[in-house]
Structure formats: structure tokens, C-alpha cells
Amino acid sequence: MILDKFSVKGKVAIVTGASRGIGKVMSLTLAEGGADVVVAARTLEKLEALSEQIRLLNRNCMVCETDITEANNIEMMVEKTIHKFGKVDILVNNAGMNIRKRAIDLTEPEWDKVLNTNLKSYFFCAQAVAREMAKRNGGKIINIASIRSVIAPPMAPAYTASKGGVSQLTKALAVEWAPYNIRVNAIAPGYTETELTAHFKEKEKDLYEKIRERTALKRWGLPEDFAGTLIYLASDASDYMTGQTLYVDGGYLLT
């Protein structure tokens, strides 16, 4: 049956930036699909609450309170996953941040903070899980890119550079790891209502409405809007797809 190909039952997934927003919904989506999930972020309290939600879905969950901008922490996260579950089938590189500032005013520490979170961590998380996936001849790595992988609105030079890098990194890793049956793809969300973007609706209503009007479907995205794309890329249904960035943006890039 075709729907069986969309199952992730029996698989083990790691989700970074899992404590809120898109990462939280993606963690729950994978659990609903049948996967055991390792949830990683820096906020222990939120991770523990998420873990309880996942266990209510009758799936196993491991909480990993960690800062994945440090390569050593990434290695420990993957080692703990292997120790508990014996394997890792899916990685969702979702951790992200932004500093809204003009390019002329951005400092070196601010640049480094954004790039370390949004790009450097993606590479080293992917590298660490790929070493384990290669041993079992297969796996799925899903990077969270952005529509800013291809457009460049003002006030986010580091974020835009990092997300462009995520899309290109996805291609590079897909080519190099194809012989190991490791598929590497990316989801590029459009403007999405999360805790990180709440300021638009609260303090920049004109800009919020401008974005909504430009979007073909006339609304901002919700974290739940990416669940179907995630399951597709994480499951056997996407086995012949690699190196692609899928733009899930309500049609924002069409106009």
C-alpha cells in the first residue's frame, strides 16, 4: 500500500531546536508517525514537557539539553542516542536564530552567533549522524532552510547568508553521501507564526499585513503546515529524492 511508505514506524529521529515552534511540532509529528524521538535544545523545562507529550503517543523519547553550536556536544548527543536506541534513522536540523540588524551595524560576535547556530551546527550534526547512518547503509537528513535561501529582505544579513548556506550545504552533502543511501533534503518555510516571529503581529502590524497580502494563500504559515512535507522526506516515500529544497511558503515566492 502506498500509504505504508509514508510511515516512520520503528525509526529513531533526532530533532534539534525541538523545544518550541516548528521543532516542537516536527518532534510530535514524527512521534505520531511511529518514530522514537530525541529532542534537543537548551531549554530543559520545555523539553521535558514535550517529552511527556511524546510518551502519551506511546513513543519513546530522550531529552538532550545541549548547545549544538559546540561540536563536542553534538558528538555526545549522537553517542547517547546510539547508546539508548542503537541507531539513528532521521535527523531534523532545525535549531535557528536571527538578529535583526542592518548589515552596516552587525558586529562580529553577532554574525558568528547566527552562523554558528544556523549553519555550522547543521554541518556537524549531519556529519555525526552520517557516520552512524553509513554503517547501516541509509538514513534521512532534513535541514530547515528558509525562503531567505533565495530572497534577501533587509535587516537580516547573517540569517539570509546562513539560510542560503543551508540550501547549498544540503546539495553538497547529498552528493557526497549518496553512495551510503543517505538522503539529504531541506524544507524552506515561508513566514511562519512562532514565538520568534510574534513581534511582527504585536509590534509591526503593517509589515505583518504586507507579508500576509503578498502571500498567495493570504495567511502566514503555522508550524503544523510543514508536518506533511516532513513525513514525506523522513519516510521511504522520498527515497528517490536527495539534494532538494522544498519551499513551503503559501505561495509567497510566486509574487
mmCIF file of C-alpha atoms in Angstrom:
data_model
loop_
_atom_site.group_PDB
_atom_site.id
_atom_site.type_symbol
_atom_site.label_atom_id
_atom_site.label_comp_id
_atom_site.label_asym_id
_atom_site.label_seq_id
_atom_site.Cartn_x
_atom_site.Cartn_y
_atom_site.Cartn_z
ATOM 1 C CA MET A 1 0.000 0.000 0.000
ATOM 2 C CA ILE A 2 1.276 3.446 -0.912
ATOM 3 C CA LEU A 3 0.402 4.921 2.491
ATOM 4 C CA ASP A 4 2.721 2.413 4.157
ATOM 5 C CA LYS A 5 5.647 4.200 2.510
ATOM 6 C CA PHE A 6 4.812 7.326 4.497
ATOM 7 C CA SER A 7 5.225 5.582 7.851
ATOM 8 C CA VAL A 8 8.225 6.230 10.086
ATOM 9 C CA LYS A 9 7.246 3.446 12.474
ATOM 10 C CA GLY A 10 10.234 1.867 14.183
ATOM 11 C CA LYS A 11 12.616 4.652 13.207
ATOM 12 C CA VAL A 12 14.694 6.833 15.536
ATOM 13 C CA ALA A 13 14.800 10.584 14.940
ATOM 14 C CA ILE A 14 16.833 13.455 16.374
ATOM 15 C CA VAL A 15 15.287 16.931 16.249
ATOM 16 C CA THR A 16 17.368 19.978 17.169
ATOM 17 C CA GLY A 17 15.737 23.192 18.316
ATOM 18 C CA ALA A 18 12.897 20.979 19.482
ATOM 19 C CA SER A 19 11.638 22.946 22.478
ATOM 20 C CA ARG A 20 9.274 25.278 20.634
ATOM 21 C CA GLY A 21 7.745 26.343 17.339
ATOM 22 C CA ILE A 22 8.458 24.312 14.224
ATOM 23 C CA GLY A 23 10.851 21.971 16.040
ATOM 24 C CA LYS A 24 8.262 21.064 18.668
ATOM 25 C CA VAL A 25 5.600 20.303 16.063
ATOM 26 C CA MET A 26 8.062 18.283 13.992
ATOM 27 C CA SER A 27 9.002 16.212 17.033
ATOM 28 C CA LEU A 28 5.348 15.443 17.725
ATOM 29 C CA THR A 29 4.700 14.718 14.046
ATOM 30 C CA LEU A 30 7.470 12.122 13.909
ATOM 31 C CA ALA A 31 6.169 10.525 17.107
ATOM 32 C CA GLU A 32 2.641 10.420 15.689
ATOM 33 C CA GLY A 33 4.109 8.741 12.626
ATOM 34 C CA GLY A 34 5.612 5.998 14.789
ATOM 35 C CA ALA A 35 9.170 7.153 15.455
ATOM 36 C CA ASP A 36 11.029 7.342 18.744
ATOM 37 C CA VAL A 37 12.402 10.855 19.136
ATOM 38 C CA VAL A 38 15.440 12.514 20.672
ATOM 39 C CA VAL A 39 14.544 16.134 21.405
ATOM 40 C CA ALA A 40 17.480 18.517 21.692
ATOM 41 C CA ALA A 41 17.611 22.161 22.748
ATOM 42 C CA ARG A 42 18.932 24.363 25.529
ATOM 43 C CA THR A 43 15.662 24.706 27.480
ATOM 44 C CA LEU A 44 15.258 21.683 29.736
ATOM 45 C CA GLU A 45 11.844 22.550 31.147
ATOM 46 C CA LYS A 46 10.245 22.830 27.699
ATOM 47 C CA LEU A 47 11.963 19.663 26.508
ATOM 48 C CA GLU A 48 10.632 17.691 29.468
ATOM 49 C CA ALA A 49 7.097 18.920 28.784
ATOM 50 C CA LEU A 50 7.472 17.912 25.134
ATOM 51 C CA SER A 51 8.814 14.527 26.178
ATOM 52 C CA GLU A 52 5.655 13.880 28.181
ATOM 53 C CA GLN A 53 3.535 14.700 25.148
ATOM 54 C CA ILE A 54 5.518 12.253 23.042
ATOM 55 C CA ARG A 55 5.208 9.494 25.638
ATOM 56 C CA LEU A 56 1.428 9.999 25.627
ATOM 57 C CA LEU A 57 1.650 8.978 21.954
ATOM 58 C CA ASN A 58 3.167 5.670 23.130
ATOM 59 C CA ARG A 59 6.583 6.507 21.710
ATOM 60 C CA ASN A 60 9.936 6.615 23.459
ATOM 61 C CA CYS A 61 11.624 9.979 23.914
ATOM 62 C CA MET A 62 15.062 11.042 25.116
ATOM 63 C CA VAL A 63 15.658 14.597 26.287
ATOM 64 C CA CYS A 64 19.009 16.117 25.389
ATOM 65 C CA GLU A 65 19.658 19.504 26.960
ATOM 66 C CA THR A 66 22.566 20.798 24.920
ATOM 67 C CA ASP A 67 24.074 23.684 22.975
ATOM 68 C CA ILE A 68 24.647 22.287 19.486
ATOM 69 C CA THR A 69 26.892 25.176 18.460
ATOM 70 C CA GLU A 70 29.682 23.171 20.157
ATOM 71 C CA ALA A 71 30.856 20.152 18.132
ATOM 72 C CA ASN A 72 31.682 18.169 21.281
ATOM 73 C CA ASN A 73 28.080 18.483 22.461
ATOM 74 C CA ILE A 74 26.870 17.149 19.125
ATOM 75 C CA GLU A 75 29.093 14.087 19.402
ATOM 76 C CA MET A 76 27.754 13.400 22.896
ATOM 77 C CA MET A 77 24.152 13.800 21.692
ATOM 78 C CA VAL A 78 24.644 11.214 18.958
ATOM 79 C CA GLU A 79 26.545 8.853 21.264
ATOM 80 C CA LYS A 80 23.698 8.987 23.792
ATOM 81 C CA THR A 81 21.192 8.300 21.035
ATOM 82 C CA ILE A 82 23.104 5.237 19.851
ATOM 83 C CA HIS A 83 23.524 4.021 23.423
ATOM 84 C CA LYS A 84 19.775 4.268 24.114
ATOM 85 C CA PHE A 85 18.255 3.310 20.761
ATOM 86 C CA GLY A 86 21.061 1.557 18.904
ATOM 87 C CA LYS A 87 20.676 3.646 15.760
ATOM 88 C CA VAL A 88 19.610 6.948 14.242
ATOM 89 C CA ASP A 89 17.470 6.975 11.090
ATOM 90 C CA ILE A 90 16.378 10.594 10.819
ATOM 91 C CA LEU A 91 17.966 13.936 11.669
ATOM 92 C CA VAL A 92 15.997 17.174 11.575
ATOM 93 C CA ASN A 93 18.382 20.130 11.698
ATOM 94 C CA ASN A 94 16.002 22.785 12.962
ATOM 95 C CA ALA A 95 17.846 24.937 15.523
ATOM 96 C CA GLY A 96 17.837 28.535 14.391
ATOM 97 C CA MET A 97 18.014 32.181 15.382
ATOM 98 C CA ASN A 98 18.066 35.646 13.891
ATOM 99 C CA ILE A 99 19.448 39.039 14.838
ATOM 100 C CA ARG A 100 17.515 41.786 13.066
ATOM 101 C CA LYS A 101 20.039 44.462 12.384
ATOM 102 C CA ARG A 102 21.345 46.495 9.468
ATOM 103 C CA ALA A 103 24.385 44.975 7.801
ATOM 104 C CA ILE A 104 26.415 48.104 8.492
ATOM 105 C CA ASP A 105 25.786 47.755 12.243
ATOM 106 C CA LEU A 106 26.167 43.977 12.701
ATOM 107 C CA THR A 107 29.068 43.002 14.956
ATOM 108 C CA GLU A 108 31.414 40.063 14.535
ATOM 109 C CA PRO A 109 30.089 38.225 17.640
ATOM 110 C CA GLU A 110 26.531 38.657 16.332
ATOM 111 C CA TRP A 111 27.498 37.316 12.913
ATOM 112 C CA ASP A 112 29.232 34.337 14.498
ATOM 113 C CA LYS A 113 26.297 33.591 16.789
ATOM 114 C CA VAL A 114 23.835 33.377 13.901
ATOM 115 C CA LEU A 115 26.124 31.410 11.576
ATOM 116 C CA ASN A 116 27.206 29.014 14.314
ATOM 117 C CA THR A 117 23.588 28.210 15.155
ATOM 118 C CA ASN A 118 22.039 28.204 11.679
ATOM 119 C CA LEU A 119 24.821 26.681 9.569
ATOM 120 C CA LYS A 120 27.823 25.369 11.483
ATOM 121 C CA SER A 121 25.665 23.242 13.783
ATOM 122 C CA TYR A 122 23.811 21.796 10.793
ATOM 123 C CA PHE A 123 27.028 20.556 9.253
ATOM 124 C CA PHE A 124 28.410 18.962 12.395
ATOM 125 C CA CYS A 125 25.068 17.393 13.376
ATOM 126 C CA ALA A 126 24.794 15.955 9.865
ATOM 127 C CA GLN A 127 28.388 14.735 9.965
ATOM 128 C CA ALA A 128 27.920 12.994 13.307
ATOM 129 C CA VAL A 129 24.745 11.167 12.303
ATOM 130 C CA ALA A 130 26.044 10.340 8.821
ATOM 131 C CA ARG A 131 28.895 8.351 10.359
ATOM 132 C CA GLU A 132 26.294 6.165 12.071
ATOM 133 C CA MET A 133 23.911 6.062 9.110
ATOM 134 C CA ALA A 134 26.698 4.929 6.797
ATOM 135 C CA LYS A 135 27.251 1.863 8.979
ATOM 136 C CA ARG A 136 23.643 0.828 8.325
ATOM 137 C CA ASN A 137 23.614 1.980 4.689
ATOM 138 C CA GLY A 138 20.870 4.545 4.902
ATOM 139 C CA GLY A 139 19.203 7.486 6.607
ATOM 140 C CA LYS A 140 17.360 10.762 6.123
ATOM 141 C CA ILE A 141 18.754 14.190 6.959
ATOM 142 C CA ILE A 142 16.313 17.099 6.766
ATOM 143 C CA ASN A 143 17.646 20.637 7.063
ATOM 144 C CA ILE A 144 15.366 23.570 7.790
ATOM 145 C CA ALA A 145 16.206 26.285 5.297
ATOM 146 C CA SER A 146 14.024 29.326 4.549
ATOM 147 C CA ILE A 147 12.591 31.373 1.723
ATOM 148 C CA ARG A 148 15.544 33.593 2.595
ATOM 149 C CA SER A 149 17.692 30.956 0.957
ATOM 150 C CA VAL A 150 16.694 32.704 -2.286
ATOM 151 C CA ILE A 151 15.445 36.194 -1.322
ATOM 152 C CA ALA A 152 17.145 38.868 0.756
ATOM 153 C CA PRO A 153 14.867 41.282 2.616
ATOM 154 C CA PRO A 154 16.711 43.889 4.689
ATOM 155 C CA MET A 155 17.691 43.700 8.349
ATOM 156 C CA ALA A 156 18.849 40.065 8.367
ATOM 157 C CA PRO A 157 22.219 39.735 6.608
ATOM 158 C CA ALA A 158 23.598 36.922 8.773
ATOM 159 C CA TYR A 159 20.335 34.972 8.761
ATOM 160 C CA THR A 160 19.989 35.286 4.993
ATOM 161 C CA ALA A 161 23.588 34.190 4.444
ATOM 162 C CA SER A 162 23.154 31.231 6.770
ATOM 163 C CA LYS A 163 19.964 30.007 5.095
ATOM 164 C CA GLY A 164 21.486 30.329 1.646
ATOM 165 C CA GLY A 165 24.315 28.229 3.021
ATOM 166 C CA VAL A 166 21.881 25.607 4.339
ATOM 167 C CA SER A 167 20.433 25.087 0.866
ATOM 168 C CA GLN A 168 23.885 24.720 -0.703
ATOM 169 C CA LEU A 169 25.108 22.505 2.145
ATOM 170 C CA THR A 170 22.117 20.248 1.519
ATOM 171 C CA LYS A 171 23.238 19.746 -2.082
ATOM 172 C CA ALA A 172 26.870 19.143 -1.154
ATOM 173 C CA LEU A 173 26.085 16.519 1.472
ATOM 174 C CA ALA A 174 23.512 14.823 -0.768
ATOM 175 C CA VAL A 175 26.147 14.271 -3.466
ATOM 176 C CA GLU A 176 28.859 13.059 -1.114
ATOM 177 C CA TRP A 177 26.671 10.704 0.922
ATOM 178 C CA ALA A 178 24.534 9.248 -1.859
ATOM 179 C CA PRO A 179 26.769 6.122 -2.044
ATOM 180 C CA TYR A 180 25.707 5.372 1.550
ATOM 181 C CA ASN A 181 21.983 5.783 0.729
ATOM 182 C CA ILE A 182 21.827 8.844 2.960
ATOM 183 C CA ARG A 183 19.276 11.247 1.509
ATOM 184 C CA VAL A 184 19.742 14.906 2.400
ATOM 185 C CA ASN A 185 16.947 17.374 1.680
ATOM 186 C CA ALA A 186 15.684 20.674 3.058
ATOM 187 C CA ILE A 187 12.370 22.280 3.918
ATOM 188 C CA ALA A 188 12.228 26.035 3.370
ATOM 189 C CA PRO A 189 9.345 27.573 5.322
ATOM 190 C CA GLY A 190 7.824 30.890 4.430
ATOM 191 C CA TYR A 191 6.860 33.448 7.042
ATOM 192 C CA THR A 192 5.551 31.419 9.974
ATOM 193 C CA GLU A 193 3.806 32.377 13.206
ATOM 194 C CA THR A 194 6.003 31.197 16.084
ATOM 195 C CA GLU A 195 7.345 32.636 19.319
ATOM 196 C CA LEU A 196 10.313 34.004 17.384
ATOM 197 C CA THR A 197 8.119 35.962 14.961
ATOM 198 C CA ALA A 198 5.439 37.114 17.417
ATOM 199 C CA HIS A 199 6.863 40.635 17.370
ATOM 200 C CA PHE A 200 5.628 41.094 13.788
ATOM 201 C CA LYS A 201 1.993 40.697 14.780
ATOM 202 C CA GLU A 202 2.384 42.560 18.066
ATOM 203 C CA LYS A 203 4.663 45.473 17.178
ATOM 204 C CA GLU A 204 4.948 45.608 13.369
ATOM 205 C CA LYS A 205 1.375 45.107 12.254
ATOM 206 C CA ASP A 206 1.844 46.954 8.951
ATOM 207 C CA LEU A 207 4.709 44.648 7.966
ATOM 208 C CA TYR A 208 2.756 41.609 9.164
ATOM 209 C CA GLU A 209 -0.157 42.582 6.928
ATOM 210 C CA LYS A 210 2.135 43.379 3.985
ATOM 211 C CA ILE A 211 3.611 39.879 4.186
ATOM 212 C CA ARG A 212 0.167 38.315 4.507
ATOM 213 C CA GLU A 213 -1.121 40.193 1.466
ATOM 214 C CA ARG A 214 1.875 39.195 -0.673
ATOM 215 C CA THR A 215 1.418 35.523 0.237
ATOM 216 C CA ALA A 216 -0.767 33.844 -2.381
ATOM 217 C CA LEU A 217 -2.792 31.959 0.237
ATOM 218 C CA LYS A 218 -3.277 35.214 2.200
ATOM 219 C CA ARG A 219 -2.045 33.995 5.553
ATOM 220 C CA TRP A 220 1.142 33.345 7.475
ATOM 221 C CA GLY A 221 2.199 29.750 7.923
ATOM 222 C CA LEU A 222 1.751 27.710 11.080
ATOM 223 C CA PRO A 223 4.240 25.106 12.341
ATOM 224 C CA GLU A 224 1.681 22.412 11.535
ATOM 225 C CA ASP A 225 1.842 23.354 7.843
ATOM 226 C CA PHE A 226 5.201 21.600 7.488
ATOM 227 C CA ALA A 227 4.182 18.269 9.019
ATOM 228 C CA GLY A 228 3.241 16.610 5.734
ATOM 229 C CA THR A 229 6.452 17.639 3.996
ATOM 230 C CA LEU A 230 8.448 16.411 6.975
ATOM 231 C CA ILE A 231 6.824 12.965 6.941
ATOM 232 C CA TYR A 232 7.401 12.691 3.186
ATOM 233 C CA LEU A 233 11.108 13.491 3.474
ATOM 234 C CA ALA A 234 11.617 11.359 6.602
ATOM 235 C CA SER A 235 9.871 8.284 5.201
ATOM 236 C CA ASP A 236 10.538 5.760 2.449
ATOM 237 C CA ALA A 237 8.176 7.716 0.191
ATOM 238 C CA SER A 238 11.035 10.105 -0.677
ATOM 239 C CA ASP A 239 13.742 7.503 -1.273
ATOM 240 C CA TYR A 240 14.469 8.799 -4.804
ATOM 241 C CA MET A 241 14.780 12.420 -3.721
ATOM 242 C CA THR A 242 18.013 13.984 -2.479
ATOM 243 C CA GLY A 243 19.675 17.388 -2.547
ATOM 244 C CA GLN A 244 16.398 19.269 -2.901
ATOM 245 C CA THR A 245 14.999 22.269 -1.067
ATOM 246 C CA LEU A 246 11.193 22.220 -0.875
ATOM 247 C CA TYR A 247 9.648 25.673 -0.447
ATOM 248 C CA VAL A 248 6.542 25.525 1.742
ATOM 249 C CA ASP A 249 5.571 29.173 1.794
ATOM 250 C CA GLY A 250 1.894 29.553 0.924
ATOM 251 C CA GLY A 251 2.946 30.947 -2.456
ATOM 252 C CA TYR A 252 4.984 33.888 -1.123
ATOM 253 C CA LEU A 253 7.738 33.381 -3.682
ATOM 254 C CA LEU A 254 5.254 33.379 -6.562
ATOM 255 C CA THR A 255 4.562 37.104 -6.394
#
